[in-house]
Short mmCIF file of C-alpha atoms in Angstrom, two decimals:
data_model
loop_
_atom_site.label_atom_id
_atom_site.label_comp_id
_atom_site.label_asym_id
_atom_site.label_seq_id
_atom_site.Cartn_x
_atom_site.Cartn_y
_atom_site.Cartn_z
CA MET A 1283 -9.53 25.90 -50.46
CA THR A 1284 -8.63 28.75 -47.55
CA VAL A 1285 -6.47 32.07 -49.39
CA SER A 1286 -3.58 33.44 -47.48
CA SER A 1287 -3.66 36.93 -46.76
CA THR A 1288 -0.46 37.65 -48.50
CA PRO A 1289 1.39 35.53 -51.32
CA SER A 1290 4.09 32.53 -50.16
CA VAL A 1291 7.51 32.75 -51.70
CA MET A 1292 8.36 28.62 -51.02
CA PRO A 1293 7.38 26.57 -53.91
CA THR A 1294 5.15 23.72 -53.14
CA SER A 1295 6.52 21.19 -56.62
CA PHE A 1296 10.12 21.06 -57.50
CA LYS A 1297 8.73 20.93 -61.14
CA SER A 1298 8.33 23.95 -61.26
CA PHE A 1299 11.86 24.85 -62.65
CA ASN A 1300 11.47 24.15 -66.16
CA PHE A 1301 13.16 20.89 -66.16
CA SER A 1302 13.07 18.73 -69.25
CA ASP A 1303 13.39 15.48 -70.60
CA ASN A 1304 17.31 16.09 -71.01
CA SER A 1305 18.18 18.57 -68.58
CA THR A 1306 22.14 18.23 -67.83
CA ASP A 1307 23.43 18.33 -64.07
CA SER A 1308 23.80 21.87 -64.20
CA ASN A 1309 20.27 22.57 -65.06
CA ALA A 1310 19.76 20.42 -61.85
CA ASP A 1311 22.06 22.14 -59.51
CA ASN A 1312 20.99 25.38 -60.58
CA SER A 1313 17.02 24.28 -60.02
CA THR A 1314 18.30 22.83 -56.43
CA GLN A 1315 19.50 26.05 -55.78
CA GLN A 1316 16.69 27.99 -57.14
CA PHE A 1317 14.31 25.82 -54.55
CA HIS A 1318 16.42 26.33 -51.71
CA SER A 1319 16.67 30.32 -52.06
CA ALA A 1320 13.25 30.25 -52.15
CA VAL A 1321 12.58 28.55 -49.52
CA ARG A 1322 15.43 30.32 -46.90
CA ALA A 1323 13.30 33.22 -48.45
CA GLN A 1324 10.08 32.34 -47.16
CA LEU A 1325 11.78 31.31 -43.66
CA ALA A 1326 12.82 34.76 -43.41
CA GLN A 1327 9.73 35.72 -44.13
CA ASP A 1328 7.99 33.68 -41.38
CA ILE A 1329 10.63 34.51 -38.90
CA ASP A 1330 9.80 38.37 -39.47
CA VAL A 1331 5.97 37.68 -39.18
CA LEU A 1332 6.67 35.48 -36.22
CA PHE A 1333 8.71 37.41 -34.06
CA ALA A 1334 6.12 40.76 -34.49
CA TYR A 1335 3.32 38.60 -33.02
CA ALA A 1336 5.62 37.25 -30.35
CA ASP A 1337 6.22 41.09 -28.92
CA LEU A 1338 8.93 39.78 -26.99
CA PRO A 1339 10.95 42.87 -24.64
CA SER A 1340 14.02 43.36 -25.55
CA PRO A 1341 16.98 42.49 -25.40
CA LEU A 1342 15.56 39.35 -25.74
CA LEU A 1343 13.79 39.70 -29.02
CA ASP A 1344 17.21 41.08 -30.30
CA ALA A 1345 18.97 38.08 -28.86
CA CYS A 1346 16.11 35.67 -31.17
CA ARG A 1347 16.81 37.85 -34.23
CA TYR A 1348 20.17 37.41 -33.52
CA VAL A 1349 20.61 33.70 -33.99
CA MET A 1350 17.39 32.98 -36.00
CA THR A 1351 19.16 35.48 -38.78
CA GLY A 1352 22.22 34.13 -39.17
CA GLN A 1353 24.20 32.01 -42.00
CA GLY A 1354 22.84 28.72 -41.35
CA LYS A 1355 22.36 26.04 -44.03
CA LEU A 1356 18.90 25.49 -42.71
CA VAL A 1357 19.24 21.80 -43.36
CA ARG A 1358 15.85 21.27 -41.29
CA PRO A 1359 13.56 23.34 -43.10
CA LEU A 1360 15.07 22.56 -46.35
CA LEU A 1361 14.12 18.50 -45.24
CA VAL A 1362 10.40 19.85 -44.79
CA ALA A 1363 9.84 21.49 -47.99
CA SER A 1364 11.77 18.70 -49.79
CA ALA A 1365 9.49 16.14 -48.21
CA PHE A 1366 6.90 17.92 -48.76
CA ALA A 1367 7.43 18.50 -52.53
CA ASN A 1368 8.43 15.17 -52.56
CA VAL A 1369 4.66 13.67 -51.73
CA ASN A 1370 3.05 16.27 -53.95
CA ASP A 1371 5.05 15.70 -56.95
CA HIS A 1372 4.50 11.89 -56.47
CA SER A 1373 0.76 11.81 -55.39
CA ASP A 1374 -2.48 12.31 -56.82
CA LYS A 1375 -4.03 13.40 -53.91
CA ASN A 1376 -3.99 16.62 -54.63
CA ILE A 1377 -5.47 16.64 -58.48
CA ASP A 1378 -7.83 13.72 -56.90
CA ASN A 1379 -9.33 15.65 -54.11
CA LYS A 1380 -8.55 19.19 -55.05
CA PHE A 1381 -8.81 19.64 -58.29
CA ASP A 1382 -10.82 19.00 -62.38
CA LYS A 1383 -8.41 16.46 -63.51
CA ASP A 1384 -9.02 17.91 -67.24
CA THR A 1385 -7.76 20.98 -66.55
CA VAL A 1386 -5.09 20.61 -64.25
CA VAL A 1387 -1.44 20.30 -65.76
CA SER A 1388 1.63 19.75 -63.85
CA ASP A 1389 2.68 23.48 -64.06
CA ASP A 1390 -0.09 25.06 -62.63
CA LEU A 1391 0.42 22.90 -59.75
CA THR A 1392 2.56 25.03 -57.94
CA SER A 1393 0.41 28.32 -58.25
CA LEU A 1394 -2.78 26.44 -57.13
CA LEU A 1395 -0.49 25.43 -53.99
CA GLU A 1396 0.82 28.53 -53.15
CA ASN A 1397 -2.46 29.55 -51.47
CA ASP A 1398 -3.70 26.08 -49.47
CA SER A 1399 -3.88 25.32 -46.22
CA ASP A 1400 -1.84 22.33 -46.51
CA TYR A 1401 1.34 24.39 -47.92
CA ASP A 1402 0.84 26.86 -44.69
CA MET A 1403 1.20 24.29 -42.52
CA ALA A 1404 4.37 23.12 -43.83
CA ARG A 1405 5.47 27.18 -43.48
CA ARG A 1406 4.90 26.32 -39.71
CA ALA A 1407 6.74 22.73 -39.87
CA ALA A 1408 9.62 24.47 -41.54
CA LEU A 1409 9.38 27.38 -39.06
CA ALA A 1410 9.15 24.78 -35.72
CA VAL A 1411 12.03 22.66 -36.53
CA GLU A 1412 13.97 25.84 -37.40
CA LEU A 1413 13.31 27.48 -34.33
CA LEU A 1414 13.75 23.82 -32.11
CA HIS A 1415 17.42 23.36 -33.61
CA THR A 1416 18.80 27.15 -33.38
CA TYR A 1417 17.46 27.28 -29.74
CA SER A 1418 19.64 23.85 -29.23
CA LEU A 1419 22.40 25.31 -30.63
CA VAL A 1420 22.00 28.43 -28.25
CA HIS A 1421 22.24 26.13 -25.53
CA ASP A 1422 24.90 24.00 -26.63
CA ASP A 1423 27.62 26.92 -27.32
CA LEU A 1424 26.63 28.18 -23.08
CA PRO A 1425 29.88 27.92 -21.30
CA CYS A 1426 28.13 25.53 -19.37
CA MET A 1427 27.96 23.25 -22.02
CA ASP A 1428 30.47 23.11 -25.14
CA ASP A 1429 31.33 27.05 -24.41
CA ASP A 1430 31.77 27.99 -27.86
CA ASP A 1431 32.18 31.52 -29.03
CA LEU A 1432 31.62 31.00 -32.68
CA ARG A 1433 28.24 29.58 -34.55
CA ARG A 1434 27.22 30.02 -38.34
CA GLY A 1435 30.10 32.19 -39.01
CA GLN A 1436 29.30 34.71 -35.80
CA PRO A 1437 29.74 35.40 -32.05
CA THR A 1438 27.67 33.53 -30.06
CA ALA A 1439 24.18 34.96 -28.53
CA HIS A 1440 26.28 34.81 -24.95
CA ILE A 1441 29.14 36.48 -26.19
CA VAL A 1442 26.85 39.63 -28.16
CA PHE A 1443 24.52 39.41 -25.31
CA ASP A 1444 25.15 37.89 -22.05
CA GLU A 1445 24.41 34.22 -20.54
CA ALA A 1446 21.44 34.70 -19.06
CA THR A 1447 19.60 36.66 -22.16
CA ALA A 1448 21.32 33.47 -24.07
CA LEU A 1449 19.69 30.70 -22.09
CA LEU A 1450 16.28 32.65 -21.67
CA ALA A 1451 16.39 33.06 -25.99
CA GLY A 1452 16.75 29.85 -26.46
CA ASP A 1453 13.88 28.92 -23.92
CA VAL A 1454 11.32 31.32 -25.76
CA LEU A 1455 12.73 29.73 -28.87
CA GLN A 1456 11.89 26.07 -27.61
CA THR A 1457 8.09 27.48 -26.84
CA LEU A 1458 7.48 29.46 -30.14
CA ALA A 1459 8.46 26.19 -32.08
CA PHE A 1460 5.58 24.66 -30.26
CA GLU A 1461 3.20 27.32 -30.38
CA VAL A 1462 3.77 28.19 -34.27
CA LEU A 1463 1.99 25.18 -35.15
CA THR A 1464 -1.35 26.69 -34.24
CA ALA A 1465 -0.83 30.80 -33.57
CA GLU A 1466 -3.07 32.79 -35.63
CA LEU A 1467 -0.60 34.58 -37.78
CA PRO A 1468 -0.84 36.75 -40.04
CA THR A 1469 -0.09 35.85 -43.87
CA PHE A 1470 -1.28 32.72 -42.59
CA THR A 1471 -4.46 31.06 -43.15
CA PRO A 1472 -5.91 29.07 -40.05
CA TYR A 1473 -4.35 26.57 -39.03
CA ASP A 1474 -5.80 23.11 -39.84
CA SER A 1475 -6.48 21.06 -36.41
CA ASN A 1476 -6.22 17.84 -37.82
CA ILE A 1477 -2.78 18.21 -39.29
CA ALA A 1478 -1.66 20.15 -36.27
CA SER A 1479 -2.03 17.64 -33.65
CA GLN A 1480 -0.26 14.77 -36.51
CA LEU A 1481 2.55 17.09 -36.34
CA LEU A 1482 2.71 17.78 -32.43
CA ALA A 1483 2.11 13.92 -32.20
CA ILE A 1484 5.09 13.41 -34.43
CA PHE A 1485 7.17 16.89 -33.08
CA ALA A 1486 7.25 16.18 -28.95
CA PRO A 1487 8.62 13.14 -28.82
CA ARG A 1488 11.89 14.35 -31.20
CA ALA A 1489 12.21 17.39 -29.48
CA ARG A 1490 12.25 15.04 -26.10
CA ARG A 1491 14.58 12.91 -28.03
CA MET A 1492 17.16 15.69 -29.13
CA VAL A 1493 17.29 16.90 -25.23
CA SER A 1494 17.59 13.06 -24.25
CA GLY A 1495 20.63 12.48 -27.24
CA GLN A 1496 22.18 15.78 -26.02
CA MET A 1497 22.50 14.57 -22.19
CA LEU A 1498 23.95 11.18 -23.57
CA ASP A 1499 26.56 13.04 -25.31
CA LEU A 1500 27.58 14.66 -22.63
CA ASN A 1501 27.69 11.86 -20.53
CA ALA A 1502 30.12 9.85 -23.25
CA GLU A 1503 32.60 13.37 -23.29
CA ALA A 1504 35.78 11.77 -22.38
CA SER A 1505 34.56 8.06 -21.48
CA ASP A 1506 36.62 4.80 -22.51
CA SER A 1507 33.43 2.39 -22.53
CA ILE A 1508 31.69 3.69 -25.50
CA THR A 1509 31.27 1.66 -28.32
CA GLN A 1510 29.80 2.81 -31.99
CA SER A 1511 26.61 0.75 -31.46
CA ASP A 1512 26.30 3.83 -28.17
CA LEU A 1513 27.33 6.91 -30.33
CA GLU A 1514 24.88 5.51 -32.69
CA ALA A 1515 22.42 5.18 -30.75
CA ILE A 1516 23.20 9.05 -28.91
CA HIS A 1517 23.23 10.22 -32.36
CA ARG A 1518 20.33 8.99 -34.00
CA ASP A 1519 18.68 11.24 -31.16
CA LYS A 1520 20.89 14.07 -30.87
CA THR A 1521 20.82 14.45 -34.27
CA GLY A 1522 18.48 11.90 -36.12
CA ALA A 1523 15.14 12.71 -34.42
CA LEU A 1524 14.91 16.26 -35.21
CA ILE A 1525 16.04 15.31 -39.04
CA GLU A 1526 13.00 12.65 -39.00
CA ALA A 1527 10.71 15.07 -37.34
CA ALA A 1528 11.55 17.28 -40.23
CA MET A 1529 10.85 14.89 -43.22
CA LEU A 1530 8.00 13.39 -41.71
CA MET A 1531 6.26 16.72 -41.31
CA GLY A 1532 6.53 17.50 -44.37
CA GLY A 1533 5.16 14.77 -45.91
CA ILE A 1534 2.09 14.81 -43.44
CA CYS A 1535 1.62 18.59 -44.55
CA ALA A 1536 1.00 17.09 -48.05
CA GLY A 1537 -1.00 14.06 -46.78
CA ALA A 1538 1.60 11.41 -46.89
CA THR A 1539 -0.06 8.31 -47.16
CA ALA A 1540 1.42 5.46 -44.89
CA PRO A 1541 3.95 3.90 -47.20
CA GLN A 1542 5.00 7.50 -48.00
CA ARG A 1543 5.90 8.09 -44.65
CA MET A 1544 7.73 4.46 -43.62
CA ALA A 1545 9.69 5.64 -46.53
CA LEU A 1546 10.27 8.77 -45.39
CA GLN A 1547 10.81 7.62 -42.17
CA GLU A 1548 13.59 4.89 -43.36
CA CYS A 1549 15.19 7.63 -45.25
CA ALA A 1550 15.53 9.95 -42.61
CA GLN A 1551 16.90 7.75 -40.08
CA HIS A 1552 19.79 6.98 -42.32
CA ILE A 1553 20.40 10.38 -43.32
CA GLY A 1554 20.27 11.81 -39.84
CA LEU A 1555 23.03 9.77 -39.10
CA ALA A 1556 25.13 10.52 -42.03
CA PHE A 1557 24.61 13.88 -41.14
CA GLN A 1558 26.62 13.60 -37.74
CA VAL A 1559 29.33 11.00 -39.20
CA GLN A 1560 29.84 14.15 -42.14
CA ASP A 1561 30.00 16.39 -39.09
CA ASP A 1562 32.48 14.29 -37.24
CA ILE A 1563 34.88 14.13 -40.58
CA LEU A 1564 34.29 17.79 -40.96
CA ASP A 1565 35.30 19.01 -37.96
CA VAL A 1566 39.21 17.44 -38.49
CA THR A 1567 39.48 18.20 -42.12
CA THR A 1568 38.00 21.74 -42.57
CA SER A 1569 38.74 24.93 -41.17
CA THR A 1570 36.91 27.60 -38.99
CA ASP A 1571 36.30 29.86 -41.43
CA THR A 1572 34.26 27.44 -43.99
CA LEU A 1573 32.77 25.67 -40.81
CA GLY A 1574 31.45 28.63 -39.53
CA LYS A 1575 31.88 27.50 -35.84
CA PRO A 1576 35.56 26.32 -34.02
CA ALA A 1577 37.13 23.37 -35.93
CA GLY A 1578 38.71 20.47 -33.74
CA SER A 1579 36.28 21.03 -31.19
CA ASP A 1580 35.51 17.43 -30.70
CA GLU A 1581 39.24 16.49 -29.86
CA LYS A 1582 39.16 19.91 -27.80
CA LEU A 1583 35.95 17.93 -25.60
CA ASP A 1584 37.81 14.44 -26.11
CA LYS A 1585 34.13 13.64 -27.59
CA SER A 1586 33.81 10.15 -29.05
CA THR A 1587 33.50 10.28 -32.62
CA TYR A 1588 33.13 8.40 -35.70
CA VAL A 1589 36.53 9.87 -37.22
CA LYS A 1590 38.11 8.15 -33.45
CA PHE A 1591 36.33 5.08 -34.12
CA MET A 1592 37.05 4.62 -37.95
CA GLY A 1593 39.60 7.44 -39.23
CA VAL A 1594 38.88 9.38 -42.13
CA ASP A 1595 38.96 7.21 -44.97
CA GLN A 1596 36.15 4.81 -42.95
CA ALA A 1597 33.70 6.81 -41.75
CA THR A 1598 33.85 8.93 -45.45
CA ASP A 1599 32.67 5.19 -46.97
CA TYR A 1600 29.99 4.97 -43.95
CA ALA A 1601 28.64 8.48 -44.28
CA GLN A 1602 28.12 7.68 -48.32
CA SER A 1603 26.56 4.05 -47.66
CA LEU A 1604 24.38 5.88 -45.35
CA PHE A 1605 23.47 8.38 -47.14
CA ASN A 1606 22.95 5.68 -50.84
CA ASP A 1607 20.53 3.99 -47.97
CA GLY A 1608 18.40 6.81 -47.95
CA ARG A 1609 18.03 7.60 -51.12
CA ALA A 1610 16.92 3.87 -51.27
CA ALA A 1611 14.32 4.25 -49.67
CA ILE A 1612 13.18 7.03 -51.30
CA ILE A 1613 13.82 5.81 -54.70
CA ARG A 1614 11.93 2.61 -53.76
CA GLU A 1615 8.80 4.48 -52.75
CA MET A 1616 8.70 6.19 -55.62
CA SER A 1617 9.47 3.43 -57.82
CA ASN A 1618 6.28 1.44 -56.03
CA GLY A 1619 8.66 -1.28 -54.86
CA ASN A 1620 9.70 -2.52 -58.54
CA LEU A 1621 13.49 -2.11 -58.17
CA SER A 1622 15.68 -4.24 -56.66
CA SER A 1623 18.11 -3.47 -53.93
CA HIS A 1624 21.23 -2.87 -56.62
CA GLU A 1625 18.82 -1.28 -58.55
CA GLN A 1626 18.15 1.05 -55.59
CA THR A 1627 21.88 1.95 -54.75
CA SER A 1628 23.54 2.47 -58.11
CA SER A 1629 20.97 2.43 -60.92
CA THR A 1630 18.22 5.74 -61.53
CA ASP A 1631 17.56 5.02 -64.74
CA ASN A 1632 13.91 4.26 -64.25
CA ILE A 1633 13.69 7.29 -61.56
CA ASP A 1634 13.35 11.16 -62.28
CA THR A 1635 16.08 11.90 -59.48
CA GLU A 1636 16.95 15.43 -61.32
CA ASN A 1637 13.08 16.82 -60.78
CA ASP A 1638 12.51 15.37 -57.37
CA ALA A 1639 13.52 17.91 -54.31
CA LEU A 1640 14.23 14.87 -51.61
CA LEU A 1641 16.57 13.03 -53.92
CA ALA A 1642 18.58 16.52 -54.83
CA LEU A 1643 18.70 17.45 -51.26
CA ILE A 1644 20.47 14.34 -49.99
CA GLU A 1645 23.11 14.90 -53.54
CA TRP A 1646 23.29 18.55 -52.10
CA LEU A 1647 24.22 17.02 -48.15
CA TRP A 1648 26.11 14.50 -49.39
CA SER A 1649 28.53 17.58 -51.09
CA ARG A 1650 28.35 19.93 -48.02
CA LYS A 1651 31.70 21.26 -46.91
CA LYS A 1652 30.03 23.07 -43.96
#
């Protein structure tokens, strides 16, 4: 085990938040909030480390800091951390391979893993997905794309700086997203070449799919021939690909088995599509102040949306079914396939769902209002 030069703050085990057998919903919600706060704190610390390392000139550095430190939901880093925690909490590999079974108890797992190189690779993965996602937002907001002036509750980069600086900020965030996986960063252990190669194999094609999906989305604007199947194909790339990357990368850093990776990928495919359906619903049901970006922008751009195809009520039901399917994929793996399809979607009596970071995150995503 390699020791990092400074302590990490992101928890590696959701179980470290003192759940008991009779945990209440409020305790579960509080623990989810603590976990998410710790992930966000770690990410903020790592962003500072990365920008000090990158040594970017002004105003490029200022623009990058501006867009990377806004009040975003940080869903993709949370997915990395939650998938990492899920695999750690439902796998014997850490005890079998690294620790003495007779001396390790679950309460000690977090402190033992906090200085582990696998955990630092998860930190790198969390940074990578947020860098790539933020680059896509900066470019989406440009006048040549959606021409938006508000993002994450603050003026967009090309409004605060200028269009050229915003364009270059997006460019450099994209390159840093890949560089961070193998960069020699202070406060990080040296990167694990085996894990890094696996992460790149997952990350690169899904980054490409995200851009392809953005092009298809632009092509679909004001088109009368787009079907719901076409729309789903667009969003499985534009939105879903990076969500898929985040969950798989978190699992890989924790040493996920082949069945665990399959479960994470299946879950991500459902959650990624559900996330986009939710966005379409929120665009017409939530205010600009709550969203932190212009409400009604889909209608303004005459975009094809799930609300346009289904209406709000049916789209909401569809999002719920997608979340249920994603949740069921994880529960099925946790139960080693012993639950029926009905049990996977409607009953969790035999599954410790309140103590699982990934299932808690899915519930959090379903209840989001922005």
